[in-house]
């Protein structure tokens, strides 16, 4: 590593007046949650006209650091300087916004019961008067048009009715739109995880334009290609400390992975041997929009590909609803478990511990006599905490004390710990770091070898490479049926877009 | 040490602390005279609160918007029907109780029918069903007051060393329901639905069946309360359920159950029920008039709910 490297904990250089002083500077920030040290003295400097990429494993402290910067968490130690002024004392969300710090969080912050325009108004209190709704609508629509041409989102639409990708687009447009205070710094925490490639590209282009115009951005993503593509500088975090801070040009993908301290770099090649001929299918179902029939056999990993929101989730829900009964032409032969991608709506029980969240999928197995045994519940959770690597001091800690990726692992553990022989995965790996992904892929492989069937909706090419068989969805129909040997990125993309489009 | 800190974090502690404080205030005013009797009477009346509150708590735990407002009407109908059918005959005590339970089951099914089949929000559904139930009670009873069987009256008023036997029985039932809530698949499902109904369904839990069972169970508890209360007070009256509408909800909330669902506890019901009764007793002892008393009761309940709710939300 180069002398640029700044290891946290050591005395950070004192802020110097001048060029760098115009930007945002965090110095020696420390934050503790009970016994857990989330940040151990981290310094980060974001000058104007720069995009800083921030990478690291789940639980490395990226989100905590960004929450401190956004004012949603107060640091235990350290200083925050914006535009050369020390703003540490009394720094909170309102102060951050005043100073032009905006953020787009991994957990979306829109109110689902309000319209797009009303949500825009929440962050722009200067829109007053009788026509605030129209004004807010105009503001958000203009920004959406600018960032995502052809977005198709109406300002009058209620957020709950929008797909998760569209909600993310609104959230992004809202953070970039400007009324009373200028936008100085935008934090983007996994902004592309629920967007498909075209839209993600539009966002990256917009960030570039914004930064070239003198703004600054902090970009967090587990898609390392994106980070290297968009960032001027890349900061690598590990265990609450900064372990590398260098110009993006000094890194390549493997270099970043190494700096993060990951185990494996590339997906283990799936065995090419077909399982199609062995016995009756576990699942056979039509997509709501028709097309080819989806079938899955014991021990098979079946990928559901295509652009986000083209009926893949609906098909998984149909399989879930038909579990154990043969209704019409659909066959679902066995017990099913569902791994949510949209964790807050479909998966998490927010008031419960990690153990209770895992155990809820296996209540029958946890019974000792007539009653649920807490000892058994703890054992089950402990076993999976180790196997899947959930980073928590105790399985009885609240689920919400975990970082996003670790919460996702707990939901994986819930499904895998159950007695289900068919596992449905609703793009659950978004927002999960590279190392964790590899670990989970390995477990999925192992479980498939044991005869479990996986239906896996994913928007990532790397994950499709693990599948034995791939169905591509477009406009709610299955438009391509690819075996492993036929799978190429080109084939998937070609099937995902209409030929005449 | 750790045991002590977890003890002080129990959500039901607040209700018991409030009950004890009010009791001490009363005893201090009378210089300790009759403090024992006050407690004995408090247990007698708190018992009836707790019976309905157990059912209400399970319903409230199902999540936002879930509440059973038909409890008073159900109590009245079950009380009048069972008293009239028993007609004061001791050998009819058990069949009479089974009839009260049957009334509860019918009411529960009616409520779930309105909520599920007609898709009416629970608060409206149970309120409108209570009109039907109350009207049925008026039509059936025609203003007659039938005396309960003597053995039932004796049983509901009997005491051992100042402690009502009925209270001991309901403490036992509460203990059983505590286990049901925390250690059975049914109970876990209720709590899971209250936190996130969609996630509960996707985790493979039987959401609809459990909702159905919970509303039916709540109505059966209300009917049982109507039955024993009629036995205790010498017959059923058409207004016997009146004060149980506010009481059932207040006891649940003061007891530390989250109105937003997904978080509840049984011990708090006892603390809150004792508190409610002792509060009225205290204001009586202080010699306040009926109007002031009711006003203060209302204000104090609001204050307690605010305080209890505040302490819980800051904990999370």
mmCIF file of N, CA, C and O in Angstrom, chain A residues 313 317 320 336-338 340 343-352 356-357 359-361 363-364 366-368 370-374 377 414, chain B residues 176 179-180 182-206 258 260-263 316:
data_model
loop_
_atom_site.group_PDB
_atom_site.id
_atom_site.type_symbol
_atom_site.label_atom_id
_atom_site.label_comp_id
_atom_site.label_asym_id
_atom_site.label_seq_id
_atom_site.Cartn_x
_atom_site.Cartn_y
_atom_site.Cartn_z
ATOM 1 N N UNK A 313 -41.039 -12.138 -9.185
ATOM 2 C CA UNK A 313 -41.529 -12.264 -7.816
ATOM 3 C C UNK A 313 -42.929 -12.851 -7.791
ATOM 4 O O UNK A 313 -43.248 -13.703 -6.954
ATOM 5 N N UNK A 317 -44.292 -16.089 -5.732
ATOM 6 C CA UNK A 317 -45.440 -16.047 -4.814
ATOM 7 C C UNK A 317 -46.494 -17.078 -5.215
ATOM 8 O O UNK A 317 -47.143 -17.672 -4.361
ATOM 9 N N UNK A 320 -45.339 -20.300 -3.924
ATOM 10 C CA UNK A 320 -45.539 -20.325 -2.479
ATOM 11 C C UNK A 320 -46.989 -20.638 -2.134
ATOM 12 O O UNK A 320 -47.285 -21.453 -1.270
ATOM 13 N N UNK A 336 -42.336 -25.432 1.048
ATOM 14 C CA UNK A 336 -41.549 -24.315 0.521
ATOM 15 C C UNK A 336 -41.158 -23.336 1.625
ATOM 16 O O UNK A 336 -41.816 -23.254 2.651
ATOM 17 N N UNK A 337 -40.068 -22.670 1.401
ATOM 18 C CA UNK A 337 -39.672 -21.559 2.279
ATOM 19 C C UNK A 337 -39.276 -20.399 1.381
ATOM 20 O O UNK A 337 -38.798 -20.609 0.262
ATOM 21 N N UNK A 338 -39.496 -19.185 1.873
ATOM 22 C CA UNK A 338 -39.321 -17.985 1.066
ATOM 23 C C UNK A 338 -38.229 -17.119 1.685
ATOM 24 O O UNK A 338 -38.262 -16.836 2.878
ATOM 25 N N UNK A 340 -36.850 -13.441 1.579
ATOM 26 C CA UNK A 340 -37.295 -12.150 1.073
ATOM 27 C C UNK A 340 -36.130 -11.335 0.544
ATOM 28 O O UNK A 340 -35.016 -11.407 1.052
ATOM 29 N N UNK A 343 -36.597 -6.898 2.562
ATOM 30 C CA UNK A 343 -36.553 -7.418 3.925
ATOM 31 C C UNK A 343 -37.593 -6.773 4.840
ATOM 32 O O UNK A 343 -38.275 -7.436 5.601
ATOM 33 N N UNK A 344 -37.740 -5.456 4.741
ATOM 34 C CA UNK A 344 -38.637 -4.771 5.678
ATOM 35 C C UNK A 344 -40.097 -5.168 5.501
ATOM 36 O O UNK A 344 -40.816 -5.321 6.461
ATOM 37 N N UNK A 345 -40.537 -5.324 4.266
ATOM 38 C CA UNK A 345 -41.947 -5.677 4.048
ATOM 39 C C UNK A 345 -42.182 -7.174 4.115
ATOM 40 O O UNK A 345 -43.221 -7.600 4.601
ATOM 41 N N UNK A 346 -41.257 -7.979 3.627
ATOM 42 C CA UNK A 346 -41.555 -9.403 3.427
ATOM 43 C C UNK A 346 -40.853 -10.342 4.397
ATOM 44 O O UNK A 346 -41.153 -11.531 4.410
ATOM 45 N N UNK A 347 -39.910 -9.838 5.192
ATOM 46 C CA UNK A 347 -39.124 -10.816 5.936
ATOM 47 C C UNK A 347 -38.960 -10.573 7.416
ATOM 48 O O UNK A 347 -39.147 -11.491 8.218
ATOM 49 N N UNK A 348 -38.619 -9.361 7.805
ATOM 50 C CA UNK A 348 -38.148 -9.150 9.177
ATOM 51 C C UNK A 348 -39.291 -9.009 10.172
ATOM 52 O O UNK A 348 -40.324 -8.441 9.869
ATOM 53 N N UNK A 349 -39.090 -9.571 11.384
ATOM 54 C CA UNK A 349 -39.954 -9.285 12.521
ATOM 55 C C UNK A 349 -39.161 -8.353 13.424
ATOM 56 O O UNK A 349 -38.286 -8.781 14.177
ATOM 57 N N UNK A 350 -39.443 -7.040 13.336
ATOM 58 C CA UNK A 350 -38.521 -6.041 13.886
ATOM 59 C C UNK A 350 -38.385 -6.052 15.406
ATOM 60 O O UNK A 350 -37.379 -5.583 15.917
ATOM 61 N N UNK A 351 -39.374 -6.574 16.134
ATOM 62 C CA UNK A 351 -39.269 -6.526 17.595
ATOM 63 C C UNK A 351 -38.579 -7.756 18.164
ATOM 64 O O UNK A 351 -38.370 -7.852 19.366
ATOM 65 N N UNK A 352 -38.261 -8.715 17.313
ATOM 66 C CA UNK A 352 -37.728 -9.975 17.814
ATOM 67 C C UNK A 352 -36.210 -10.057 17.746
ATOM 68 O O UNK A 352 -35.558 -9.338 16.982
ATOM 69 N N UNK A 356 -35.267 -15.644 17.477
ATOM 70 C CA UNK A 356 -36.701 -15.774 17.207
ATOM 71 C C UNK A 356 -36.989 -15.605 15.720
ATOM 72 O O UNK A 356 -37.872 -16.264 15.172
ATOM 73 N N UNK A 357 -36.241 -14.720 15.065
ATOM 74 C CA UNK A 357 -36.432 -14.520 13.636
ATOM 75 C C UNK A 357 -36.024 -15.743 12.820
ATOM 76 O O UNK A 357 -36.613 -16.013 11.785
ATOM 77 N N UNK A 359 -35.945 -18.927 14.188
ATOM 78 C CA UNK A 359 -36.750 -20.061 14.649
ATOM 79 C C UNK A 359 -38.174 -20.075 14.114
ATOM 80 O O UNK A 359 -38.786 -21.139 14.032
ATOM 81 N N UNK A 360 -38.704 -18.906 13.730
ATOM 82 C CA UNK A 360 -40.110 -18.829 13.315
ATOM 83 C C UNK A 360 -40.393 -19.721 12.099
ATOM 84 O O UNK A 360 -41.514 -20.155 11.885
ATOM 85 N N UNK A 361 -39.351 -20.048 11.330
ATOM 86 C CA UNK A 361 -39.548 -20.927 10.181
ATOM 87 C C UNK A 361 -39.562 -22.401 10.544
ATOM 88 O O UNK A 361 -39.853 -23.257 9.709
ATOM 89 N N UNK A 363 -40.922 -23.789 13.759
ATOM 90 C CA UNK A 363 -41.535 -23.904 15.090
ATOM 91 C C UNK A 363 -41.849 -25.353 15.479
ATOM 92 O O UNK A 363 -41.674 -25.740 16.629
ATOM 93 N N UNK A 364 -42.292 -26.157 14.515
ATOM 94 C CA UNK A 364 -42.647 -27.537 14.864
ATOM 95 C C UNK A 364 -41.440 -28.301 15.369
ATOM 96 O O UNK A 364 -41.530 -29.078 16.315
ATOM 97 N N UNK A 366 -38.950 -27.109 16.885
ATOM 98 C CA UNK A 366 -38.421 -26.552 18.137
ATOM 99 C C UNK A 366 -39.235 -26.994 19.342
ATOM 100 O O UNK A 366 -38.930 -26.623 20.466
ATOM 101 N N UNK A 367 -40.285 -27.777 19.093
ATOM 102 C CA UNK A 367 -41.133 -28.170 20.212
ATOM 103 C C UNK A 367 -40.486 -29.261 21.047
ATOM 104 O O UNK A 367 -39.844 -30.156 20.534
ATOM 105 N N UNK A 368 -40.652 -29.106 22.356
ATOM 106 C CA UNK A 368 -40.202 -30.142 23.282
ATOM 107 C C UNK A 368 -41.463 -30.528 24.012
ATOM 108 O O UNK A 368 -41.955 -29.763 24.835
ATOM 109 N N UNK A 370 -45.136 -30.342 24.294
ATOM 110 C CA UNK A 370 -46.175 -29.510 23.709
ATOM 111 C C UNK A 370 -45.704 -28.089 23.432
ATOM 112 O O UNK A 370 -46.374 -27.332 22.756
ATOM 113 N N UNK A 371 -44.561 -27.713 24.026
ATOM 114 C CA UNK A 371 -44.195 -26.302 23.987
ATOM 115 C C UNK A 371 -42.891 -26.046 23.245
ATOM 116 O O UNK A 371 -42.024 -26.905 23.168
ATOM 117 N N UNK A 372 -42.761 -24.835 22.752
ATOM 118 C CA UNK A 372 -41.537 -24.422 22.085
ATOM 119 C C UNK A 372 -40.435 -24.296 23.124
ATOM 120 O O UNK A 372 -40.620 -23.677 24.166
ATOM 121 N N UNK A 373 -39.300 -24.894 22.840
ATOM 122 C CA UNK A 373 -38.192 -24.857 23.790
ATOM 123 C C UNK A 373 -37.233 -23.734 23.408
ATOM 124 O O UNK A 373 -36.711 -23.710 22.300
ATOM 125 N N UNK A 374 -37.026 -22.834 24.342
ATOM 126 C CA UNK A 374 -36.105 -21.726 24.059
ATOM 127 C C UNK A 374 -34.678 -22.237 23.893
ATOM 128 O O UNK A 374 -33.890 -21.674 23.137
ATOM 129 N N UNK A 377 -34.389 -23.420 20.436
ATOM 130 C CA UNK A 377 -34.411 -22.254 19.557
ATOM 131 C C UNK A 377 -33.023 -21.610 19.509
ATOM 132 O O UNK A 377 -32.509 -21.283 18.445
ATOM 133 N N UNK A 414 -33.255 -18.606 8.312
ATOM 134 C CA UNK A 414 -34.632 -19.027 8.615
ATOM 135 C C UNK A 414 -35.121 -20.049 7.584
ATOM 136 O O UNK A 414 -35.673 -21.084 7.935
ATOM 137 N N UNK B 176 -51.481 -19.872 32.458
ATOM 138 C CA UNK B 176 -51.593 -20.760 31.295
ATOM 139 C C UNK B 176 -51.523 -19.941 30.007
ATOM 140 O O UNK B 176 -50.801 -20.285 29.062
ATOM 141 N N UNK B 179 -48.078 -18.907 29.004
ATOM 142 C CA UNK B 179 -47.350 -19.964 28.297
ATOM 143 C C UNK B 179 -47.850 -20.086 26.854
ATOM 144 O O UNK B 179 -47.062 -20.220 25.924
ATOM 145 N N UNK B 180 -49.166 -19.975 26.693
ATOM 146 C CA UNK B 180 -49.733 -20.062 25.345
ATOM 147 C C UNK B 180 -49.157 -18.960 24.455
ATOM 148 O O UNK B 180 -48.781 -19.192 23.311
ATOM 149 N N UNK B 182 -46.275 -17.292 24.731
ATOM 150 C CA UNK B 182 -44.833 -17.295 24.472
ATOM 151 C C UNK B 182 -44.262 -18.624 23.997
ATOM 152 O O UNK B 182 -43.207 -18.638 23.388
ATOM 153 N N UNK B 183 -44.956 -19.707 24.303
ATOM 154 C CA UNK B 183 -44.314 -20.993 24.063
ATOM 155 C C UNK B 183 -45.107 -21.905 23.140
ATOM 156 O O UNK B 183 -44.774 -23.096 23.046
ATOM 157 N N UNK B 184 -46.142 -21.412 22.499
ATOM 158 C CA UNK B 184 -46.840 -22.281 21.550
ATOM 159 C C UNK B 184 -46.767 -21.670 20.155
ATOM 160 O O UNK B 184 -46.504 -20.476 20.007
ATOM 161 N N UNK B 185 -47.001 -22.516 19.171
ATOM 162 C CA UNK B 185 -46.964 -22.040 17.794
ATOM 163 C C UNK B 185 -48.055 -20.991 17.587
ATOM 164 O O UNK B 185 -47.839 -19.967 16.943
ATOM 165 N N UNK B 186 -49.225 -21.238 18.220
ATOM 166 C CA UNK B 186 -50.314 -20.260 18.108
ATOM 167 C C UNK B 186 -49.866 -18.884 18.613
ATOM 168 O O UNK B 186 -50.008 -17.871 17.916
ATOM 169 N N UNK B 187 -49.299 -18.853 19.814
ATOM 170 C CA UNK B 187 -48.908 -17.577 20.421
ATOM 171 C C UNK B 187 -47.845 -16.859 19.604
ATOM 172 O O UNK B 187 -47.937 -15.659 19.343
ATOM 173 N N UNK B 188 -46.837 -17.628 19.179
ATOM 174 C CA UNK B 188 -45.775 -17.024 18.363
ATOM 175 C C UNK B 188 -46.353 -16.445 17.080
ATOM 176 O O UNK B 188 -45.936 -15.393 16.615
ATOM 177 N N UNK B 189 -47.327 -17.154 16.519
ATOM 178 C CA UNK B 189 -47.926 -16.674 15.275
ATOM 179 C C UNK B 189 -48.656 -15.358 15.517
ATOM 180 O O UNK B 189 -48.559 -14.425 14.717
ATOM 181 N N UNK B 190 -49.386 -15.258 16.649
ATOM 182 C CA UNK B 190 -50.092 -14.015 16.968
ATOM 183 C C UNK B 190 -49.093 -12.854 17.019
ATOM 184 O O UNK B 190 -49.308 -11.800 16.410
ATOM 185 N N UNK B 191 -47.976 -13.058 17.722
ATOM 186 C CA UNK B 191 -46.988 -11.981 17.868
ATOM 187 C C UNK B 191 -46.369 -11.644 16.513
ATOM 188 O O UNK B 191 -46.162 -10.481 16.173
ATOM 189 N N UNK B 192 -46.085 -12.677 15.721
ATOM 190 C CA UNK B 192 -45.478 -12.451 14.408
ATOM 191 C C UNK B 192 -46.413 -11.644 13.507
ATOM 192 O O UNK B 192 -45.994 -10.704 12.839
ATOM 193 N N UNK B 193 -47.711 -11.991 13.508
ATOM 194 C CA UNK B 193 -48.680 -11.265 12.674
ATOM 195 C C UNK B 193 -48.699 -9.795 13.071
ATOM 196 O O UNK B 193 -48.738 -8.896 12.231
ATOM 197 N N UNK B 194 -48.649 -9.542 14.380
ATOM 198 C CA UNK B 194 -48.695 -8.166 14.857
ATOM 199 C C UNK B 194 -47.507 -7.336 14.415
ATOM 200 O O UNK B 194 -47.603 -6.128 14.249
ATOM 201 N N UNK B 195 -46.361 -7.992 14.220
ATOM 202 C CA UNK B 195 -45.175 -7.241 13.801
ATOM 203 C C UNK B 195 -45.152 -7.025 12.305
ATOM 204 O O UNK B 195 -44.759 -5.966 11.825
ATOM 205 N N UNK B 196 -45.542 -8.037 11.552
ATOM 206 C CA UNK B 196 -45.441 -7.953 10.104
ATOM 207 C C UNK B 196 -46.263 -9.096 9.504
ATOM 208 O O UNK B 196 -45.767 -10.209 9.359
ATOM 209 N N UNK B 197 -47.512 -8.788 9.168
ATOM 210 C CA UNK B 197 -48.429 -9.844 8.731
ATOM 211 C C UNK B 197 -47.962 -10.495 7.426
ATOM 212 O O UNK B 197 -48.074 -11.708 7.249
ATOM 213 N N UNK B 198 -47.418 -9.690 6.534
ATOM 214 C CA UNK B 198 -46.982 -10.236 5.244
ATOM 215 C C UNK B 198 -45.795 -11.184 5.446
ATOM 216 O O UNK B 198 -45.754 -12.272 4.872
ATOM 217 N N UNK B 199 -44.858 -10.765 6.287
ATOM 218 C CA UNK B 199 -43.715 -11.625 6.564
ATOM 219 C C UNK B 199 -44.171 -12.904 7.262
ATOM 220 O O UNK B 199 -43.620 -13.979 7.020
ATOM 221 N N UNK B 200 -45.194 -12.807 8.115
ATOM 222 C CA UNK B 200 -45.695 -13.995 8.803
ATOM 223 C C UNK B 200 -46.240 -14.995 7.799
ATOM 224 O O UNK B 200 -45.973 -16.198 7.876
ATOM 225 N N UNK B 201 -46.989 -14.498 6.810
ATOM 226 C CA UNK B 201 -47.540 -15.401 5.798
ATOM 227 C C UNK B 201 -46.411 -16.031 4.994
ATOM 228 O O UNK B 201 -46.399 -17.230 4.751
ATOM 229 N N UNK B 202 -45.411 -15.227 4.631
ATOM 230 C CA UNK B 202 -44.302 -15.746 3.822
ATOM 231 C C UNK B 202 -43.374 -16.648 4.632
ATOM 232 O O UNK B 202 -42.561 -17.362 4.071
ATOM 233 N N UNK B 203 -43.471 -16.589 5.969
ATOM 234 C CA UNK B 203 -42.683 -17.514 6.782
ATOM 235 C C UNK B 203 -43.446 -18.825 6.948
ATOM 236 O O UNK B 203 -43.013 -19.716 7.680
ATOM 237 N N UNK B 204 -44.601 -18.946 6.290
ATOM 238 C CA UNK B 204 -45.346 -20.192 6.302
ATOM 239 C C UNK B 204 -46.300 -20.328 7.481
ATOM 240 O O UNK B 204 -46.758 -21.425 7.785
ATOM 241 N N UNK B 205 -46.619 -19.239 8.180
ATOM 242 C CA UNK B 205 -47.528 -19.313 9.320
ATOM 243 C C UNK B 205 -48.979 -19.226 8.831
ATOM 244 O O UNK B 205 -49.256 -18.633 7.799
ATOM 245 N N UNK B 206 -49.886 -19.801 9.635
ATOM 246 C CA UNK B 206 -51.288 -19.826 9.221
ATOM 247 C C UNK B 206 -52.000 -18.582 9.719
ATOM 248 O O UNK B 206 -52.680 -18.594 10.745
ATOM 249 N N UNK B 258 -48.185 -3.262 23.427
ATOM 250 C CA UNK B 258 -48.078 -2.204 22.427
ATOM 251 C C UNK B 258 -49.371 -2.105 21.624
ATOM 252 O O UNK B 258 -49.855 -3.111 21.110
ATOM 253 N N UNK B 260 -49.617 -0.885 18.865
ATOM 254 C CA UNK B 260 -49.266 -1.151 17.471
ATOM 255 C C UNK B 260 -49.145 -2.645 17.184
ATOM 256 O O UNK B 260 -48.928 -3.050 16.057
ATOM 257 N N UNK B 261 -49.276 -3.491 18.223
ATOM 258 C CA UNK B 261 -49.259 -4.928 18.012
ATOM 259 C C UNK B 261 -47.873 -5.538 18.091
ATOM 260 O O UNK B 261 -46.862 -4.838 18.121
ATOM 261 N N UNK B 262 -47.857 -6.880 18.167
ATOM 262 C CA UNK B 262 -46.596 -7.604 18.108
ATOM 263 C C UNK B 262 -45.794 -7.628 19.387
ATOM 264 O O UNK B 262 -44.692 -8.182 19.411
ATOM 265 N N UNK B 263 -46.320 -7.049 20.454
ATOM 266 C CA UNK B 263 -45.557 -6.993 21.691
ATOM 267 C C UNK B 263 -46.531 -6.929 22.855
ATOM 268 O O UNK B 263 -47.274 -5.957 22.976
ATOM 269 N N UNK B 316 -36.539 1.189 22.897
ATOM 270 C CA UNK B 316 -36.195 0.528 21.650
ATOM 271 C C UNK B 316 -35.204 1.307 20.833
ATOM 272 O O UNK B 316 -35.352 2.466 20.634
#
